[in-house]
CSV table of C-alpha atoms and ligand atoms in Angstrom, one decimal:
chain,number,residue,atom,x,y,z
A,50,MET,CA,0.0,0.0,0.0
A,51,LEU,CA,3.0,2.3,0.3
A,52,ASN,CA,3.5,1.8,-3.4
A,53,GLY,CA,4.1,5.3,-5.0
A,54,THR,CA,4.3,7.0,-1.6
A,55,ASN,CA,7.1,9.6,-1.2
A,56,ILE,CA,8.7,8.9,2.2
A,57,LEU,CA,11.3,11.1,3.7
A,58,LEU,CA,13.4,9.2,6.2
A,59,GLY,CA,15.1,11.3,8.9
A,60,VAL,CA,17.9,9.4,10.6
A,61,SER,CA,19.4,11.0,13.7
A,62,GLY,CA,22.5,10.0,15.7
A,63,GLY,CA,21.9,6.8,17.7
A,64,ILE,CA,23.2,3.3,17.4
A,65,ALA,CA,19.8,2.2,16.0
A,66,ALA,CA,20.7,4.1,12.8
A,67,TYR,CA,21.9,0.7,11.5
A,68,LYS,CA,18.2,-0.5,11.7
A,69,ALA,CA,17.2,2.5,9.5
A,70,CYS,CA,19.1,0.8,6.7
A,71,ALA,CA,16.8,-2.2,6.8
A,72,LEU,CA,13.9,0.1,7.1
A,73,THR,CA,15.0,1.9,3.9
A,74,SER,CA,15.3,-1.4,2.1
A,75,LYS,CA,11.9,-2.6,3.2
A,76,LEU,CA,10.2,0.7,2.3
A,77,THR,CA,11.7,0.7,-1.2
A,78,GLN,CA,10.7,-3.0,-1.7
A,79,GLN,CA,7.1,-1.9,-1.0
A,80,GLY,CA,7.4,0.5,-4.0
A,81,ALA,CA,7.8,3.7,-1.9
A,82,SER,CA,10.3,6.3,-3.1
A,83,VAL,CA,12.6,7.0,-0.2
A,84,LYS,CA,14.9,10.0,0.3
A,85,VAL,CA,17.1,10.1,3.4
A,86,ILE,CA,18.3,13.0,5.5
A,87,MET,CA,21.0,12.2,8.1
A,88,THR,CA,22.1,14.4,11.0
A,89,GLU,CA,25.9,14.9,11.3
A,90,SER,CA,25.9,12.5,14.3
A,91,ALA,CA,24.0,9.8,12.4
A,92,THR,CA,26.9,9.8,9.8
A,93,GLN,CA,29.2,8.7,12.7
A,94,PHE,CA,27.2,5.4,12.9
A,95,VAL,CA,26.4,4.6,9.3
A,96,SER,CA,27.8,6.0,6.0
A,97,PRO,CA,25.5,8.1,3.8
A,98,LEU,CA,26.6,5.8,1.0
A,99,THR,CA,24.7,2.9,2.5
A,100,PHE,CA,21.4,4.8,2.4
A,101,GLN,CA,22.2,6.1,-1.0
A,102,ALA,CA,22.7,2.6,-2.3
A,103,LEU,CA,19.5,1.3,-0.6
A,104,SER,CA,17.3,4.2,-1.5
A,105,ARG,CA,18.9,4.9,-4.9
A,106,ASN,CA,18.6,8.5,-4.1
A,107,PRO,CA,21.1,11.1,-3.0
A,108,VAL,CA,21.4,11.4,0.8
A,109,TYR,CA,21.2,14.9,2.5
A,110,THR,CA,23.3,15.9,5.4
A,111,ASP,CA,24.1,19.5,5.1
A,112,THR,CA,21.6,22.4,4.7
A,113,PHE,CA,24.1,24.4,2.6
A,114,ASP,CA,25.2,21.6,0.3
A,115,GLU,CA,22.7,22.6,-2.4
A,116,LYS,CA,22.8,19.9,-5.1
A,117,ASN,CA,20.5,21.7,-7.5
A,118,PRO,CA,20.8,25.5,-7.9
A,119,ALA,CA,17.2,25.7,-9.1
A,120,LYS,CA,15.9,24.4,-5.8
A,121,ILE,CA,16.3,24.9,-2.1
A,122,ALA,CA,16.8,21.4,-0.9
A,123,HIS,CA,15.2,21.4,2.5
A,124,ILE,CA,12.0,23.1,1.1
A,125,ASP,CA,12.0,20.9,-1.9
A,126,LEU,CA,12.2,17.7,0.2
A,127,ALA,CA,9.6,19.1,2.7
A,128,ASP,CA,7.2,19.6,-0.2
A,129,TRP,CA,8.1,16.3,-1.9
A,130,ALA,CA,7.3,14.1,1.1
A,131,ASP,CA,3.9,12.4,1.5
A,132,LEU,CA,5.0,11.3,4.9
A,133,VAL,CA,8.1,11.8,7.1
A,134,MET,CA,9.5,9.0,9.2
A,135,LEU,CA,11.9,9.9,11.9
A,136,ALA,CA,13.8,6.7,12.8
A,137,PRO,CA,15.7,6.5,15.0
A,138,ALA,CA,14.6,9.7,16.8
A,139,THR,CA,17.0,10.7,19.5
A,140,ALA,CA,16.1,12.8,22.5
A,141,ASN,CA,18.0,15.6,20.8
A,142,ILE,CA,15.9,15.7,17.6
A,143,ILE,CA,12.7,15.3,19.6
A,144,GLY,CA,13.7,18.2,21.7
A,145,LYS,CA,14.6,20.4,18.7
A,146,LEU,CA,11.3,19.6,17.0
A,147,ALA,CA,9.2,20.3,20.2
A,148,ASN,CA,10.9,23.6,20.6
A,149,GLY,CA,11.1,24.8,17.0
A,150,ILE,CA,14.8,24.6,16.7
A,151,SER,CA,16.1,24.3,13.2
A,152,ASP,CA,19.8,24.3,13.0
A,153,ASP,CA,20.6,21.5,10.6
A,154,MET,CA,19.2,19.9,7.4
A,155,LEU,CA,16.9,17.5,9.3
A,156,SER,CA,15.5,19.8,11.9
A,157,THR,CA,15.0,22.6,9.2
A,158,THR,CA,13.1,20.2,6.9
A,159,LEU,CA,10.9,18.9,9.8
A,160,LEU,CA,9.7,22.5,10.4
A,161,ALA,CA,9.2,23.2,6.7
A,162,THR,CA,7.1,20.1,5.9
A,163,THR,CA,3.3,19.9,6.1
A,164,ALA,CA,3.3,16.1,5.6
A,165,PRO,CA,2.4,13.9,8.5
A,166,ILE,CA,5.5,13.1,10.7
A,167,TYR,CA,5.9,9.7,12.4
A,168,ILE,CA,8.5,9.5,15.2
A,169,ALA,CA,10.1,6.3,16.3
A,170,PRO,CA,12.2,7.1,19.4
A,171,ALA,CA,15.3,5.1,20.3
A,172,MET,CA,17.5,5.9,23.3
A,173,ASN,CA,18.7,4.8,26.7
A,174,VAL,CA,15.9,3.8,29.1
A,175,HIS,CA,16.6,6.6,31.5
A,176,MET,CA,16.7,9.2,28.8
A,177,TYR,CA,13.4,7.9,27.5
A,178,GLY,CA,11.9,8.4,31.0
A,179,HIS,CA,13.4,11.8,31.6
A,180,PRO,CA,10.8,14.5,32.3
A,181,ALA,CA,12.2,16.8,29.6
A,182,VAL,CA,11.9,14.1,26.9
A,183,ILE,CA,8.4,13.1,28.2
A,184,GLU,CA,7.3,16.7,28.1
A,185,ASN,CA,8.6,17.2,24.6
A,186,MET,CA,6.9,14.0,23.4
A,187,LYS,CA,3.6,15.1,25.0
A,188,LYS,CA,3.9,18.4,23.2
A,189,LEU,CA,4.5,16.8,19.8
A,190,ASP,CA,1.7,14.3,20.4
A,191,GLY,CA,-0.7,17.2,21.2
A,192,TRP,CA,0.3,18.8,17.9
A,193,GLY,CA,-0.7,15.7,16.0
A,194,TYR,CA,2.7,14.0,15.5
A,195,LYS,CA,2.4,10.2,15.6
A,196,PHE,CA,4.7,8.1,17.7
A,197,ILE,CA,5.8,4.5,17.1
A,198,GLU,CA,6.8,3.5,20.6
A,199,PRO,CA,10.1,1.8,21.2
A,200,GLY,CA,10.2,-1.8,22.3
A,201,SER,CA,11.7,-3.1,25.5
A,202,GLY,CA,14.7,-5.4,25.8
A,203,TYR,CA,18.5,-5.3,25.8
A,204,LEU,CA,19.8,-1.9,24.8
A,205,ALA,CA,23.1,-1.2,23.2
A,206,CYS,CA,24.2,0.9,26.2
A,207,GLY,CA,24.0,-2.3,28.4
A,208,TYR,CA,20.7,-1.5,30.1
A,209,VAL,CA,17.6,-3.6,29.7
A,210,GLY,CA,14.4,-1.6,29.3
A,211,LYS,CA,12.3,0.5,27.0
A,212,GLY,CA,14.2,2.5,24.3
A,213,ARG,CA,14.9,0.0,21.6
A,214,LEU,CA,13.9,1.2,18.1
A,215,GLU,CA,10.8,-0.7,16.9
A,216,GLU,CA,11.7,-3.4,14.4
A,217,PRO,CA,11.7,-2.2,10.7
A,218,GLU,CA,9.0,-4.8,9.7
A,219,THR,CA,6.7,-3.5,12.4
A,220,ILE,CA,7.3,0.2,11.4
A,221,VAL,CA,6.4,-0.7,7.8
A,222,ASP,CA,3.3,-2.5,9.0
A,223,ILE,CA,2.2,0.5,11.1
A,224,LEU,CA,2.8,2.9,8.2
A,225,ASN,CA,0.8,0.7,5.9
A,226,LYS,CA,-2.1,0.5,8.3
A,227,ASP,CA,-2.0,4.0,9.7
A,228,PHE,CA,-0.9,6.2,6.8
A,229,HIS,CA,-3.6,4.9,4.5
A,230,GLN,CA,-5.8,4.2,7.5
A,231,ASN,CA,-8.9,2.5,6.3
A,232,ILE,CA,-8.9,3.8,2.8
A,233,ASP,CA,-10.2,1.1,0.5
A,234,GLN,CA,-7.9,1.4,-2.5
A,235,THR,CA,-10.6,0.1,-4.8
A,236,PHE,CA,-13.7,2.1,-3.6
A,237,PHE,CA,-13.2,5.0,-6.0
A,238,THR,CA,-11.8,3.0,-8.9
A,239,GLY,CA,-13.9,3.6,-12.0
A,240,LYS,CA,-16.3,5.9,-10.1
A,241,LYS,CA,-17.3,9.1,-12.0
A,242,VAL,CA,-16.4,12.1,-9.9
A,243,LEU,CA,-17.0,15.8,-10.7
A,244,ILE,CA,-14.9,18.4,-8.9
A,245,SER,CA,-15.0,22.2,-9.1
A,246,GLY,CA,-12.1,24.4,-8.1
A,247,GLY,CA,-10.7,27.8,-8.4
A,248,PRO,CA,-12.4,31.3,-8.5
A,249,THR,CA,-14.8,32.7,-11.1
A,250,ARG,CA,-14.3,36.0,-12.9
A,251,GLU,CA,-17.3,38.3,-13.4
A,252,ALA,CA,-16.5,40.9,-16.1
A,253,VAL,CA,-17.2,44.6,-15.8
A,254,ASP,CA,-15.8,45.5,-19.2
A,255,PRO,CA,-13.2,43.9,-21.5
A,256,VAL,CA,-10.3,44.7,-19.1
A,257,ARG,CA,-11.9,44.5,-15.6
A,258,PHE,CA,-13.5,41.8,-13.5
A,259,PHE,CA,-14.6,40.8,-10.0
A,260,THR,CA,-12.9,37.7,-8.6
A,261,ASN,CA,-11.6,36.2,-5.3
A,262,HIS,CA,-8.4,34.7,-3.8
A,263,SER,CA,-9.0,31.1,-4.7
A,264,SER,CA,-5.9,29.5,-6.2
A,265,GLY,CA,-7.6,26.2,-7.2
A,266,LYS,CA,-5.1,24.2,-5.0
A,267,MET,CA,-7.8,22.5,-2.9
A,268,GLY,CA,-9.9,21.4,-5.9
A,269,PHE,CA,-6.8,20.2,-7.8
A,270,ALA,CA,-5.5,18.3,-4.8
A,271,LEU,CA,-8.8,16.5,-4.5
A,272,ALA,CA,-8.9,15.7,-8.3
A,273,GLU,CA,-5.3,14.4,-8.1
A,274,GLU,CA,-6.0,12.1,-5.1
A,275,LEU,CA,-9.2,10.7,-6.7
A,276,ALA,CA,-7.4,10.1,-10.0
A,277,ASN,CA,-4.6,8.3,-8.1
A,278,LEU,CA,-7.3,6.1,-6.7
A,279,GLY,CA,-8.6,5.2,-10.2
A,280,ALA,CA,-11.7,7.5,-10.3
A,281,GLU,CA,-12.8,9.0,-13.6
A,282,VAL,CA,-12.4,12.6,-12.7
A,283,THR,CA,-13.8,15.7,-14.4
A,284,LEU,CA,-12.4,19.0,-13.0
A,285,VAL,CA,-14.3,22.1,-13.8
A,286,THR,CA,-12.0,25.0,-12.9
A,287,GLY,CA,-12.0,28.8,-12.9
A,288,PRO,CA,-8.9,30.6,-14.1
A,289,VAL,CA,-5.9,29.3,-12.2
A,290,LYS,CA,-2.2,28.8,-12.8
A,291,LEU,CA,-2.0,25.1,-12.0
A,292,GLU,CA,-1.0,22.1,-14.1
A,293,THR,CA,-3.7,19.5,-14.8
A,294,PRO,CA,-3.2,16.4,-12.6
A,295,LYS,CA,-2.5,13.2,-14.5
A,296,ASN,CA,-5.6,11.3,-15.7
A,297,VAL,CA,-8.0,14.2,-15.0
A,298,GLN,CA,-10.3,15.6,-17.6
A,299,ARG,CA,-10.1,19.4,-17.2
A,300,VAL,CA,-12.8,21.9,-18.2
A,301,ASP,CA,-11.8,25.5,-18.1
A,302,VAL,CA,-14.4,28.2,-17.4
A,303,GLU,CA,-14.3,31.8,-16.4
A,304,SER,CA,-17.6,33.1,-15.1
A,305,ALA,CA,-20.2,31.6,-12.6
A,306,GLU,CA,-22.5,31.2,-15.6
A,307,GLU,CA,-19.9,29.2,-17.5
A,308,MET,CA,-19.2,27.1,-14.4
A,309,TYR,CA,-23.0,26.5,-14.1
A,310,GLN,CA,-23.3,25.3,-17.7
A,311,ALA,CA,-20.2,23.0,-17.5
A,312,ILE,CA,-21.3,21.5,-14.1
A,313,MET,CA,-24.9,20.9,-15.2
A,314,GLU,CA,-23.8,19.2,-18.4
A,315,HIS,CA,-21.7,16.6,-16.5
A,316,TYR,CA,-23.9,16.3,-13.4
A,317,PRO,CA,-26.4,13.6,-14.4
A,318,THR,CA,-23.8,10.8,-14.9
A,319,GLN,CA,-21.7,11.4,-11.7
A,320,GLU,CA,-21.6,9.4,-8.5
A,321,LEU,CA,-19.7,11.9,-6.4
A,322,VAL,CA,-19.6,15.7,-6.8
A,323,ILE,CA,-17.3,17.9,-4.7
A,324,LYS,CA,-17.6,21.7,-5.1
A,325,ALA,CA,-14.5,23.3,-3.8
A,326,ALA,CA,-14.8,26.3,-6.2
A,327,ALA,CA,-15.2,29.8,-4.8
A,328,VAL,CA,-18.1,31.0,-7.1
A,329,ALA,CA,-19.1,34.6,-7.3
A,330,ASP,CA,-22.5,35.3,-5.6
A,331,TYR,CA,-23.0,38.5,-7.6
A,332,ARG,CA,-21.9,39.8,-11.0
A,333,PRO,CA,-22.3,43.2,-12.7
A,334,LYS,CA,-25.7,43.6,-14.1
A,335,LEU,CA,-24.4,45.4,-17.1
A,336,VAL,CA,-21.2,44.3,-18.9
A,337,TYR,CA,-19.7,47.1,-21.0
A,338,ASP,CA,-18.5,46.2,-24.6
A,339,GLN,CA,-15.9,48.9,-24.5
A,340,LYS,CA,-13.4,49.8,-21.7
A,341,MET,CA,-15.2,52.1,-19.2
A,342,LYS,CA,-13.8,55.6,-19.1
A,343,LYS,CA,-13.0,57.0,-15.7
A,344,SER,CA,-14.6,60.2,-14.6
A,345,ASP,CA,-14.5,62.3,-11.4
A,346,GLY,CA,-16.4,61.2,-8.4
A,347,THR,CA,-17.5,57.7,-7.3
A,348,LEU,CA,-18.6,54.8,-9.4
A,349,MET,CA,-21.6,52.7,-8.7
A,350,ILE,CA,-21.8,49.2,-10.3
A,351,GLU,CA,-25.2,47.5,-10.0
A,352,MET,CA,-24.8,43.8,-9.2
A,353,GLU,CA,-27.2,40.9,-9.7
A,354,ARG,CA,-27.2,37.4,-8.2
A,355,THR,CA,-25.5,34.6,-10.0
A,356,LYS,CA,-27.1,31.2,-10.0
A,357,ASP,CA,-26.4,29.1,-6.9
A,358,ILE,CA,-25.0,26.1,-8.6
A,359,LEU,CA,-24.7,23.9,-5.5
A,360,LYS,CA,-28.3,24.6,-4.5
A,361,GLU,CA,-29.5,23.6,-7.9
A,362,LEU,CA,-27.4,20.4,-7.7
A,363,GLY,CA,-29.1,19.6,-4.4
A,364,GLU,CA,-32.5,20.1,-5.9
A,365,ARG,CA,-31.7,17.9,-8.9
A,366,LYS,CA,-30.0,15.2,-6.9
A,367,ASN,CA,-30.6,11.8,-8.3
A,368,GLY,CA,-28.3,9.4,-6.4
A,369,GLN,CA,-25.2,11.6,-6.5
A,370,PHE,CA,-23.2,12.0,-3.2
A,371,LEU,CA,-23.0,15.8,-3.0
A,372,VAL,CA,-20.3,17.6,-1.1
A,373,GLY,CA,-20.0,21.4,-0.8
A,374,PHE,CA,-17.4,23.6,0.7
A,375,ALA,CA,-17.9,26.7,2.8
A,376,ALA,CA,-15.5,29.5,3.5
A,377,GLU,CA,-16.6,31.3,6.7
A,378,THR,CA,-15.2,34.0,9.0
A,379,GLU,CA,-17.6,33.7,11.9
A,380,ASN,CA,-20.1,31.2,13.4
A,381,VAL,CA,-18.3,28.8,11.1
A,382,LEU,CA,-20.0,25.5,12.0
A,383,GLU,CA,-23.4,27.0,12.4
A,384,TYR,CA,-23.3,28.6,8.9
A,385,GLY,CA,-21.8,25.4,7.5
A,386,GLN,CA,-24.6,23.4,8.9
A,387,LYS,CA,-27.2,25.8,7.5
A,388,LYS,CA,-25.7,25.5,4.0
A,389,LEU,CA,-25.7,21.7,4.3
A,390,GLU,CA,-29.4,21.7,5.0
A,391,LYS,CA,-30.5,24.5,2.7
A,392,LYS,CA,-28.6,23.0,-0.3
A,393,ASN,CA,-29.6,19.4,0.4
A,394,LEU,CA,-26.0,18.2,0.6
A,395,ASP,CA,-24.7,14.9,1.9
A,396,ALA,CA,-21.7,16.6,3.5
A,397,ILE,CA,-20.0,20.0,3.7
A,398,VAL,CA,-16.4,20.9,4.3
A,399,VAL,CA,-16.1,24.1,6.4
A,400,ASN,CA,-13.0,26.3,6.3
A,401,ASP,CA,-12.5,28.9,9.0
A,402,ILE,CA,-10.6,31.3,6.8
A,403,THR,CA,-9.5,33.4,9.8
A,404,GLU,CA,-7.4,30.5,11.1
A,405,GLN,CA,-3.8,30.7,10.1
A,406,GLY,CA,-2.9,28.2,7.3
A,407,SER,CA,-6.5,27.6,6.3
A,408,GLY,CA,-8.4,28.6,3.2
A,409,PHE,CA,-7.5,30.6,0.2
A,410,GLY,CA,-4.2,30.6,-1.7
A,411,GLY,CA,-1.8,28.6,0.6
A,412,ASP,CA,-0.6,25.0,0.4
A,413,THR,CA,-2.3,24.0,3.7
A,414,ASN,CA,-5.9,23.9,5.0
A,415,ALA,CA,-7.6,23.1,8.2
A,416,VAL,CA,-11.3,22.1,7.8
A,417,THR,CA,-14.2,20.5,9.6
A,418,TYR,CA,-16.2,17.9,7.8
A,419,LEU,CA,-19.9,17.8,8.6
A,420,ASN,CA,-22.3,15.1,7.3
A,421,LYS,CA,-26.0,15.1,7.1
A,422,ARG,CA,-26.3,12.7,10.1
A,423,GLY,CA,-24.9,15.6,12.2
A,424,GLU,CA,-21.4,14.0,12.6
A,425,GLN,CA,-18.4,16.4,12.7
A,426,LYS,CA,-14.8,15.7,12.2
A,427,LYS,CA,-12.2,18.4,12.6
A,428,LEU,CA,-9.1,17.8,10.4
A,429,PRO,CA,-5.9,19.4,11.7
A,430,MET,CA,-3.9,21.8,9.6
A,431,SER,CA,-2.0,19.9,7.0
A,432,SER,CA,-1.2,20.1,3.3
A,433,LYS,CA,-4.1,20.3,0.9
A,434,LYS,CA,-3.0,16.9,-0.4
A,435,GLU,CA,-3.2,15.4,3.1
A,436,VAL,CA,-6.5,17.1,3.8
A,437,SER,CA,-7.8,15.6,0.5
A,438,LYS,CA,-6.7,12.1,1.5
A,439,GLN,CA,-8.5,12.4,4.9
A,440,LEU,CA,-11.7,13.9,3.3
A,441,LEU,CA,-11.8,11.0,0.9
A,442,GLN,CA,-11.7,8.5,3.7
A,443,LEU,CA,-14.7,10.3,5.4
A,444,ILE,CA,-16.6,10.6,2.1
A,445,GLU,CA,-15.9,6.9,1.3
A,446,SER,CA,-17.2,5.8,4.7
A,447,ASP,CA,-20.4,8.0,4.3
A,448,MET,CA,-21.0,6.8,0.7
A,449,LYS,CA,-20.8,3.2,1.9
A,450,ASP,CA,-23.1,3.8,4.8
A,451,GLY,CA,-25.6,5.6,2.6
A,452,ARG,CA,-25.8,2.6,0.3
A,453,ALA,CA,-25.9,0.0,3.1
B,277,PMT,O1,-8.6,27.4,-4.1
B,277,PMT,P1,-7.8,27.5,-2.9
B,277,PMT,O2,-6.9,28.7,-2.9
B,277,PMT,O3,-7.0,26.2,-2.6
B,277,PMT,O4,-8.7,27.7,-1.6
B,277,PMT,C1,-9.7,26.7,-1.3
B,277,PMT,C2,-11.0,27.3,-0.9
B,277,PMT,C3,-10.9,28.2,0.4
B,277,PMT,C4,-11.6,28.1,-2.0
B,277,PMT,C5,-12.0,26.1,-0.6
B,277,PMT,O5,-11.4,25.3,0.4
B,277,PMT,C6,-13.4,26.6,-0.2
B,277,PMT,O6,-13.7,26.8,0.9
B,277,PMT,N1,-14.3,26.7,-1.2
B,277,PMT,C7,-15.6,27.3,-1.1
B,277,PMT,C8,-15.5,28.8,-1.0
B,277,PMT,C9,-16.8,29.5,-1.1
B,277,PMT,O7,-17.0,30.3,-1.9
B,277,PMT,O8,-17.7,29.1,-0.2
B,277,PMT,P2,-19.2,29.7,-0.1
B,277,PMT,O9,-19.6,29.6,1.3
B,277,PMT,O10,-19.3,31.0,-0.7
B,277,PMT,O11,-20.0,28.7,-1.0
B,277,PMT,C10,-20.6,27.5,-0.5
B,277,PMT,C11,-20.6,26.4,-1.5
B,277,PMT,O12,-21.5,26.8,-2.6
B,277,PMT,C12,-19.3,26.1,-2.2
B,277,PMT,O13,-19.2,24.7,-2.4
B,277,PMT,C13,-19.4,26.8,-3.6
B,277,PMT,O14,-18.7,26.1,-4.6
B,277,PMT,C14,-20.9,26.8,-3.8
B,277,PMT,N2,-21.5,27.9,-4.6
B,277,PMT,C15,-21.4,29.2,-4.1
B,277,PMT,C16,-22.0,30.2,-4.9
B,277,PMT,C17,-22.6,29.9,-6.1
B,277,PMT,N3,-23.1,30.9,-6.8
B,277,PMT,N4,-22.7,28.7,-6.5
B,277,PMT,C18,-22.1,27.7,-5.8
B,277,PMT,O15,-22.2,26.5,-6.2
């Protein structure tokens, strides 16, 4: 199941670094792409060449050893990773991460990534039980980092107790189960899915228009994840500067009216529809053929309502599972719930766009998923790719329940 997953393995300086070699090998055998970052201390235990040979990728040890001038390596790796595995994680790297310290290649990348981070500690039994280490681990746990607990037994330092890096086979099993959680790899295969993303543009005259800050990243991330799962994806998008994900049929539109036409054309044959687009609610009543000339004083532009596409989809629903998005700045859940009911949706994904790292433009989002049975699930801030994965698990589960 890890096949095709980009795994960034962080190796810090403990004797268990030798076990990270076996872990690299097992992950690549599963079809994952593995890139390794080692701390300076880790290189005292194992040579970077070992990881290079096992991963078939260059190994990173120095923040300033930029291998490609077109890229900044720690940011590039942070963005590349679908998941980060820290094994072995020493007390030192755990402490740095818990306190925001970024003074080498590994610690800098850990702060720069939005991918989920799994931490497999390995250290002396007394170090593992030290209040500072416990406090740091608690802090990280509270921030959503996932721990793979060390095993008990004979430790290299001579003690017997807890602190031994979990076996590579077990780590791979945990990643397989946990990272993909209960996603059924075949559920979306062959399903027809319609996604909308991006903003709309409502023309005033040939050079001016009203629009909003949507970049299309959320809609495109959903389309990409669904295509990876084998769905037949049609993506209706407003004007954005993004590449079309592989195996996605893209339909470009500009205005809310064009989006309405494209969505309605495809709607009847779909099984799942997700509307992540930020559609204009109003447009200028009069669109000038020629560029408007400025004059002294203020300008009034009369606006009229656009069609509420989602509401109409809810009215015309004929077996489709319909998911809306809502971008809100206050009473977020209450307004989201109202939209869900008013538009006859199966679920709604609510963004509190006042929250840092959530909503328009950026690479991350933090959302709450509400379904029509009144269940709520808050997803912590993570990359739009990761949010998409988690949303699809929830949607899958609700679609299955609905048909049971
Ligand atoms: O594109 P990004 O930069 O990645 O940003 C993502 C996002 C913030 C745009 C996305 O996560 C999001 O929240 N999209 C919905 C934004 C929005 O306009 O919400 P709304 O509350 O105005 O609309 C509610 C729902 O009705 C949405 O599903 C919208 O697509 C739909 N709608 C709105 C107006 C309209 N005329 N027709 C519609 O179908």
